[in-house]
């Protein structure tokens, strides 16, 4: 995809995502479009033992359900604890737009974040209406 085609507050597929270890297909919620890159959060499986054992990370997981997006097969988590950076060419297919309720849940989660830099949180908040 081209940079200008990426819309914020949408779910995209990132095939063989290099931001994942090991690289694998990941769904990404885009939250901010920067000059050359796009910031986003991974959609993860809900039963991560690692997340459950770290309460500071668990509180930054926003639930997303199959009714919220057609590619979600079961209740999952938007991992708002780890902001990822992507180039437009890494994102291949727009799957769905997020509801206002999910956008607000993500914004609330990052406002109380222990893991995200305050400056990045403010940039996301300032750019939340960017297409």
Backbone as ProteinMPNN parsed JSONL, in Angstrom:
{"seq_chain_A": "XXXXXXXXXXXXXXXXXXXXXXXXXXXXXXXXXXXXXXXXXXXXXXXXXXXXXXXXXXXXXXXXXXXXXXXXXXXXXXXXXXXXXXXXXXXXXXXXXXXXXXXXXXXXXXXXXXXXXXXXXXXXXXXXXXX", "coords_chain_A": {"N_chain_A": [[0.843, -1.185, 0.0], [0.309, 2.33, -0.44], [1.567, 5.156, 1.374], [-0.277, 7.303, 1.677], [-2.665, 5.963, 1.454], [-3.154, 4.622, 3.772], [-5.203, 4.447, 6.58], [-5.962, 5.826, 9.733], [-7.014, 4.256, 12.794], [-7.979, 1.853, 11.855], [-8.016, -1.665, 11.058], [-5.373, -3.549, 9.83], [-3.766, -6.024, 7.795], [-0.585, -7.305, 8.371], [1.518, -8.998, 6.663], [3.773, -11.675, 7.362], [5.126, -10.262, 9.414], [7.78, -8.268, 10.393], [8.094, -6.988, 12.797], [7.266, -8.702, 14.644], [8.254, -11.453, 16.683], [8.926, -14.747, 16.301], [8.936, -13.57, 12.817], [5.644, -13.291, 11.576], [2.274, -13.524, 10.255], [0.355, -10.756, 11.184], [-2.292, -8.892, 12.672], [-2.89, -5.424, 12.713], [-3.685, -2.504, 14.497], [-4.002, 0.638, 13.349], [-2.885, 3.726, 14.594], [-1.725, 6.203, 14.295], [-0.542, 8.309, 11.771], [2.514, 9.088, 10.58], [5.133, 11.187, 9.17], [6.721, 9.476, 7.459], [6.134, 6.96, 8.351], [3.883, 4.596, 9.963], [2.162, 4.312, 12.989], [1.209, 1.704, 15.183], [-0.718, -0.846, 16.962], [-0.422, -4.274, 17.855], [-2.834, -6.89, 17.336], [-3.524, -9.363, 19.542], [-3.574, -12.795, 20.772], [-5.878, -13.722, 23.365], [-5.062, -15.145, 25.652], [-2.42, -14.86, 26.808], [0.183, -15.987, 28.708], [2.356, -14.537, 29.536], [1.442, -11.84, 29.509], [-0.655, -12.041, 31.384], [0.822, -12.506, 33.677], [1.959, -10.097, 34.212], [0.711, -7.483, 35.583], [0.83, -4.722, 35.006], [0.996, -4.656, 32.275], [-1.24, -6.075, 31.529], [-3.38, -4.386, 32.104], [-3.317, -2.723, 29.973], [-4.42, -3.889, 27.785], [-6.793, -3.942, 25.312], [-9.941, -5.147, 24.707], [-11.084, -6.792, 21.773], [-13.67, -7.895, 19.736], [-15.239, -10.512, 17.712], [-17.526, -9.307, 16.561], [-16.653, -6.728, 16.262], [-14.844, -6.619, 14.173], [-14.468, -8.198, 11.081], [-12.376, -10.055, 10.647], [-11.587, -10.999, 13.059], [-11.675, -13.826, 14.919], [-12.205, -14.741, 17.472], [-12.61, -13.425, 20.793], [-10.101, -11.092, 21.318], [-7.021, -9.326, 22.096], [-6.074, -5.926, 21.877], [-2.924, -4.888, 21.912], [-1.997, -2.443, 23.704], [0.246, -1.787, 25.057], [2.603, -1.824, 23.689], [3.841, 0.049, 21.298], [4.16, -0.056, 17.836], [6.104, 0.475, 14.855], [5.56, 1.027, 11.445], [6.14, 0.72, 7.906], [4.304, 1.855, 5.078], [4.267, -0.021, 2.985], [4.463, -2.406, 4.319], [1.985, -3.043, 5.259], [-0.792, -4.725, 4.14], [-3.561, -5.12, 3.627], [-6.576, -3.537, 4.215], [-8.824, -4.204, 6.733], [-11.008, -3.501, 8.461], [-12.79, -0.74, 9.988], [-12.356, 0.811, 13.17], [-14.701, 1.055, 15.856], [-16.084, 4.001, 17.453], [-16.183, 3.573, 20.184], [-14.171, 1.624, 20.623], [-11.935, 3.103, 19.789], [-11.92, 5.091, 21.78], [-11.483, 3.477, 24.029], [-8.881, 2.573, 23.515], [-7.491, 5.034, 23.529], [-7.933, 5.773, 26.208], [-6.573, 3.707, 27.475], [-3.881, 4.143, 26.67], [-3.399, 6.616, 27.798], [-3.027, 6.1, 30.479], [-0.727, 4.681, 30.471], [2.136, 2.773, 31.413], [4.204, 2.044, 29.902], [4.503, 3.375, 27.477], [6.035, 6.174, 25.899], [5.462, 9.455, 27.074], [5.456, 11.573, 25.258], [4.907, 10.28, 22.805], [2.354, 9.29, 23.313], [0.958, 11.701, 23.472], [1.276, 12.638, 20.843], [-0.206, 10.716, 19.428], [-2.764, 11.231, 20.512], [-3.123, 13.873, 19.641], [-3.346, 13.481, 16.941], [-5.602, 12.002, 16.424], [-7.812, 12.333, 14.768], [-6.951, 12.139, 12.215], [-7.285, 10.978, 8.897]], "CA_chain_A": [[0.0, 0.0, 0.0], [0.984, 3.617, -0.403], [1.404, 5.833, 2.662], [-1.502, 8.11, 1.698], [-3.825, 5.066, 1.483], [-3.32, 4.083, 5.126], [-6.119, 5.22, 7.418], [-5.83, 5.53, 11.155], [-8.148, 3.626, 13.48], [-8.404, 0.712, 11.05], [-7.246, -2.895, 11.224], [-4.674, -3.963, 8.616], [-2.932, -7.217, 7.847], [0.852, -7.14, 8.136], [1.985, -10.366, 6.415], [5.158, -11.988, 7.749], [5.505, -9.022, 10.085], [9.119, -8.264, 10.984], [8.021, -6.456, 14.159], [6.899, -9.85, 15.475], [9.362, -12.393, 16.849], [9.468, -14.68, 14.939], [8.02, -12.937, 11.864], [4.421, -14.032, 11.235], [1.159, -12.655, 9.893], [-0.228, -10.084, 12.347], [-3.225, -7.797, 12.444], [-2.401, -4.202, 13.335], [-4.591, -1.362, 14.599], [-3.227, 1.849, 13.076], [-3.335, 4.799, 15.483], [-1.127, 7.495, 13.956], [0.22, 8.335, 10.522], [3.608, 10.046, 10.678], [5.609, 11.613, 7.856], [7.148, 8.342, 6.639], [5.76, 5.685, 8.963], [2.572, 4.47, 10.603], [2.249, 3.681, 14.301], [0.073, 0.835, 15.458], [-0.661, -1.869, 18.006], [-0.79, -5.624, 17.43], [-3.951, -7.633, 17.913], [-2.926, -10.589, 20.069], [-4.464, -13.775, 21.387], [-6.244, -13.243, 24.695], [-4.565, -15.942, 26.769], [-0.967, -14.815, 26.914], [0.663, -16.172, 30.084], [3.259, -13.426, 29.829], [0.626, -10.666, 29.839], [-1.37, -12.306, 32.643], [1.76, -12.457, 34.799], [2.428, -8.714, 34.348], [-0.496, -6.645, 35.707], [1.012, -3.415, 34.371], [0.725, -4.853, 30.849], [-2.603, -6.584, 31.376], [-4.335, -3.272, 32.117], [-3.207, -2.01, 28.702], [-4.986, -4.727, 26.736], [-8.164, -3.549, 24.981], [-10.643, -6.285, 24.097], [-11.73, -6.641, 20.474], [-14.499, -9.089, 19.544], [-15.587, -10.783, 16.31], [-18.502, -8.32, 16.085], [-15.954, -5.464, 16.013], [-14.078, -6.7, 12.925], [-14.769, -9.496, 10.453], [-11.258, -11.002, 10.661], [-11.374, -11.471, 14.429], [-12.448, -15.068, 15.075], [-12.576, -14.885, 18.877], [-12.205, -12.245, 21.547], [-8.65, -10.924, 21.317], [-6.559, -8.11, 22.758], [-5.24, -4.932, 21.207], [-1.827, -4.709, 22.866], [-1.67, -1.019, 23.78], [1.465, -1.636, 25.846], [3.782, -1.827, 22.816], [3.622, 0.761, 20.043], [5.021, -0.542, 16.753], [6.245, 1.398, 13.73], [5.475, 0.306, 10.173], [6.1, 1.434, 6.635], [3.045, 1.547, 4.389], [4.393, -1.227, 2.164], [4.352, -3.59, 5.177], [0.566, -3.279, 5.533], [-1.266, -5.148, 2.826], [-4.995, -5.161, 3.38], [-7.409, -2.924, 5.256], [-9.879, -5.156, 7.064], [-12.196, -2.863, 9.033], [-12.61, 0.471, 10.786], [-12.725, 0.63, 14.573], [-15.816, 1.855, 16.364], [-15.687, 5.089, 18.347], [-15.986, 3.008, 21.525], [-12.835, 1.018, 20.673], [-10.963, 4.202, 19.74], [-11.871, 5.705, 23.107], [-10.858, 2.51, 24.941], [-7.438, 2.615, 23.243], [-6.98, 6.308, 24.029], [-7.927, 5.694, 27.675], [-5.507, 2.783, 27.865], [-2.543, 4.725, 26.5], [-3.247, 7.749, 28.715], [-2.554, 5.598, 31.776], [0.333, 3.727, 30.145], [3.429, 2.75, 32.093], [5.212, 1.559, 28.956], [4.651, 4.26, 26.315], [6.581, 7.501, 26.17], [4.429, 10.488, 27.168], [5.469, 12.337, 24.004], [4.223, 9.495, 21.773], [0.931, 9.28, 23.671], [0.413, 13.002, 23.091], [1.225, 12.688, 19.375], [-1.368, 9.913, 19.021], [-3.977, 11.966, 20.892], [-3.233, 15.058, 18.79], [-3.601, 13.067, 15.562], [-6.637, 10.967, 16.401], [-8.812, 12.559, 13.725], [-6.325, 12.004, 10.905], [-7.889, 9.848, 8.162]], "C_chain_A": [[0.885, 1.243, 0.0], [0.661, 4.315, 0.921], [0.082, 6.596, 2.746], [-2.774, 7.256, 1.743], [-4.116, 4.516, 2.884], [-4.201, 5.021, 5.937], [-5.9, 4.835, 8.871], [-7.136, 4.972, 11.691], [-8.817, 2.56, 12.616], [-7.523, -0.485, 11.391], [-6.677, -3.28, 9.862], [-3.96, -5.287, 8.858], [-1.493, -6.819, 7.55], [1.422, -8.546, 7.933], [3.466, -10.544, 6.755], [5.816, -10.78, 8.417], [6.863, -9.135, 10.775], [9.14, -7.695, 12.394], [7.607, -7.535, 15.154], [8.087, -10.805, 15.549], [8.827, -13.77, 17.174], [8.475, -13.992, 13.997], [6.846, -13.853, 11.523], [3.342, -13.033, 10.857], [0.544, -12.075, 11.164], [-1.262, -9.073, 11.866], [-2.777, -6.624, 13.299], [-3.525, -3.176, 13.361], [-3.741, -0.115, 14.406], [-3.784, 3.001, 13.907], [-2.748, 6.164, 15.146], [-0.332, 7.354, 12.662], [1.242, 9.454, 10.646], [4.081, 10.388, 9.264], [5.936, 10.42, 6.951], [6.68, 6.99, 7.156], [4.355, 5.754, 9.552], [2.803, 3.791, 11.947], [1.016, 2.823, 14.518], [0.342, -0.142, 16.586], [-1.072, -3.21, 17.41], [-2.105, -6.063, 18.062], [-3.388, -9.004, 18.271], [-3.979, -11.543, 20.613], [-4.712, -13.383, 22.838], [-5.563, -13.96, 25.854], [-3.049, -15.998, 26.841], [-0.563, -14.934, 28.384], [1.572, -15.019, 30.488], [2.473, -12.193, 30.259], [-0.079, -10.865, 31.177], [-0.451, -12.205, 33.852], [2.342, -11.06, 35.028], [1.223, -7.77, 34.388], [-0.375, -5.283, 35.026], [0.783, -3.493, 32.866], [-0.713, -5.281, 30.619], [-3.622, -5.451, 31.328], [-4.313, -2.475, 30.809], [-3.66, -2.852, 27.516], [-6.44, -4.313, 26.527], [-8.806, -4.708, 24.226], [-11.234, -5.891, 22.747], [-12.423, -7.969, 20.177], [-14.797, -9.306, 18.062], [-16.608, -9.795, 15.743], [-17.852, -6.984, 15.732], [-15.233, -5.44, 14.668], [-14.198, -8.105, 12.356], [-13.616, -10.497, 10.497], [-10.95, -11.547, 12.053], [-12.273, -12.681, 14.653], [-12.924, -15.289, 16.5], [-12.078, -13.646, 19.609], [-10.684, -12.222, 21.658], [-8.309, -9.63, 22.036], [-5.805, -7.217, 21.786], [-4.169, -4.575, 22.228], [-1.337, -3.277, 22.906], [-0.439, -0.743, 24.642], [2.702, -1.479, 24.968], [3.448, -1.199, 21.466], [4.643, 0.281, 19.014], [5.025, 0.475, 15.62], [6.327, 0.591, 12.436], [5.656, 1.275, 9.011], [4.837, 0.99, 5.914], [3.133, 0.247, 3.597], [4.297, -2.508, 2.989], [2.896, -3.979, 5.444], [-0.132, -3.575, 4.218], [-2.759, -5.02, 2.594], [-5.745, -4.528, 4.543], [-8.605, -3.828, 5.49], [-11.148, -4.497, 7.589], [-11.8, -1.583, 9.759], [-13.023, 0.167, 12.22], [-13.907, 1.518, 14.928], [-15.263, 2.981, 17.236], [-15.414, 4.565, 19.75], [-14.606, 2.359, 21.654], [-11.74, 2.081, 20.609], [-10.804, 4.824, 21.115], [-11.222, 4.771, 24.124], [-9.336, 2.5, 24.759], [-6.84, 3.905, 23.791], [-6.924, 6.32, 25.553], [-6.787, 4.81, 28.162], [-4.131, 3.439, 27.76], [-2.324, 5.927, 27.408], [-2.709, 7.309, 30.069], [-1.381, 4.63, 31.612], [1.582, 3.911, 31.005], [4.555, 2.419, 31.115], [5.438, 2.482, 27.76], [5.199, 5.613, 26.742], [5.458, 8.533, 26.12], [4.323, 11.282, 25.87], [4.712, 11.594, 22.9], [2.723, 9.413, 22.045], [0.289, 10.588, 23.225], [0.302, 13.13, 21.574], [0.023, 11.899, 18.865], [-2.653, 10.666, 19.324], [-4.194, 13.174, 19.983], [-3.608, 14.71, 17.354], [-4.745, 12.076, 15.438], [-7.684, 11.165, 15.319], [-8.233, 12.479, 12.322], [-6.93, 10.813, 10.177], [-6.937, 8.685, 8.008]], "O_chain_A": [[2.051, 1.2, 0.391], [-0.396, 4.087, 1.51], [-0.602, 6.543, 3.768], [-3.851, 7.774, 2.039], [-5.206, 4.004, 3.139], [-3.975, 6.23, 5.977], [-5.68, 3.668, 9.194], [-8.209, 5.185, 11.125], [-10.035, 2.385, 12.638], [-6.43, -0.336, 11.938], [-7.4, -3.332, 8.867], [-3.6, -5.618, 9.987], [-1.221, -6.089, 6.598], [1.772, -9.218, 8.904], [4.294, -9.678, 6.472], [6.903, -10.344, 8.037], [7.065, -9.994, 11.633], [10.112, -7.9, 13.121], [7.6, -7.304, 16.364], [8.837, -10.946, 14.583], [8.298, -13.951, 18.271], [7.301, -13.846, 14.339], [7.029, -15.032, 11.221], [3.479, -11.835, 11.11], [0.247, -12.808, 12.107], [-1.124, -8.479, 10.797], [-2.347, -6.789, 14.44], [-4.232, -2.995, 12.37], [-2.853, 0.16, 15.213], [-4.992, 3.233, 13.929], [-3.222, 7.18, 15.655], [0.442, 6.414, 12.485], [0.884, 10.622, 10.797], [3.496, 9.933, 8.281], [5.48, 10.362, 5.809], [6.819, 5.98, 6.465], [3.735, 6.815, 9.626], [3.547, 2.814, 12.037], [-0.083, 3.174, 14.088], [1.458, -0.254, 17.093], [-1.963, -3.274, 16.563], [-2.442, -5.658, 19.175], [-2.848, -9.712, 17.421], [-5.117, -11.157, 20.878], [-3.849, -12.776, 23.472], [-5.499, -13.407, 26.952], [-2.468, -17.08, 26.926], [-0.92, -14.088, 29.204], [1.559, -14.579, 31.638], [2.803, -11.569, 31.267], [-0.099, -9.959, 32.01], [-0.903, -11.854, 34.942], [3.138, -10.868, 35.948], [0.765, -7.308, 33.344], [-1.365, -4.75, 34.526], [0.412, -2.495, 32.247], [-1.332, -4.894, 29.628], [-4.612, -5.534, 30.602], [-5.193, -1.648, 30.569], [-3.317, -2.554, 26.371], [-7.23, -4.332, 27.471], [-8.268, -5.186, 23.227], [-11.804, -4.812, 22.592], [-11.834, -9.037, 20.345], [-14.627, -8.396, 17.251], [-16.555, -9.477, 14.555], [-18.429, -6.193, 14.986], [-15.032, -4.373, 14.087], [-14.046, -9.089, 13.08], [-13.863, -11.698, 10.392], [-10.136, -12.459, 12.197], [-13.497, -12.569, 14.583], [-13.938, -15.952, 16.719], [-11.229, -12.912, 19.103], [-10.063, -13.213, 22.045], [-9.192, -8.925, 22.523], [-5.005, -7.688, 20.978], [-4.472, -4.022, 23.286], [-0.375, -2.927, 22.223], [-0.123, 0.413, 24.923], [3.747, -1.044, 25.453], [2.846, -1.839, 20.604], [5.84, 0.221, 19.293], [4.073, 1.236, 15.447], [7.062, -0.392, 12.343], [5.371, 2.468, 9.113], [4.357, -0.125, 6.119], [2.163, -0.509, 3.547], [4.075, -3.584, 2.432], [2.614, -5.118, 5.814], [-0.075, -2.774, 3.285], [-3.183, -4.826, 1.455], [-5.579, -4.921, 5.698], [-9.318, -4.179, 4.55], [-12.25, -4.889, 7.205], [-10.635, -1.373, 10.096], [-13.927, -0.633, 12.458], [-14.082, 2.599, 14.365], [-14.124, 2.923, 17.698], [-14.514, 5.055, 20.432], [-13.94, 2.521, 22.677], [-10.727, 1.97, 21.301], [-9.685, 5.06, 21.569], [-10.483, 5.231, 24.994], [-8.592, 2.427, 25.737], [-5.797, 3.876, 24.445], [-5.962, 6.827, 26.129], [-6.119, 5.13, 29.145], [-3.308, 3.302, 28.665], [-1.184, 6.234, 27.758], [-2.007, 8.07, 30.734], [-1.083, 3.851, 32.518], [2.018, 5.028, 31.282], [5.731, 2.507, 31.47], [6.468, 2.379, 27.095], [4.867, 6.126, 27.81], [4.606, 8.491, 25.232], [3.222, 11.623, 25.436], [3.96, 12.209, 22.144], [1.916, 9.461, 21.117], [-0.805, 10.582, 22.661], [-0.679, 13.681, 21.077], [-0.689, 12.358, 17.972], [-3.543, 10.732, 18.477], [-5.327, 13.466, 19.6], [-4.133, 15.555, 16.629], [-4.841, 11.374, 14.431], [-8.39, 10.213, 14.987], [-8.94, 12.722, 11.343], [-7.077, 9.743, 10.767], [-7.296, 7.667, 7.417]]}, "name": "protein", "num_of_chains": 1, "seq": "XXXXXXXXXXXXXXXXXXXXXXXXXXXXXXXXXXXXXXXXXXXXXXXXXXXXXXXXXXXXXXXXXXXXXXXXXXXXXXXXXXXXXXXXXXXXXXXXXXXXXXXXXXXXXXXXXXXXXXXXXXXXXXXXXXX"}
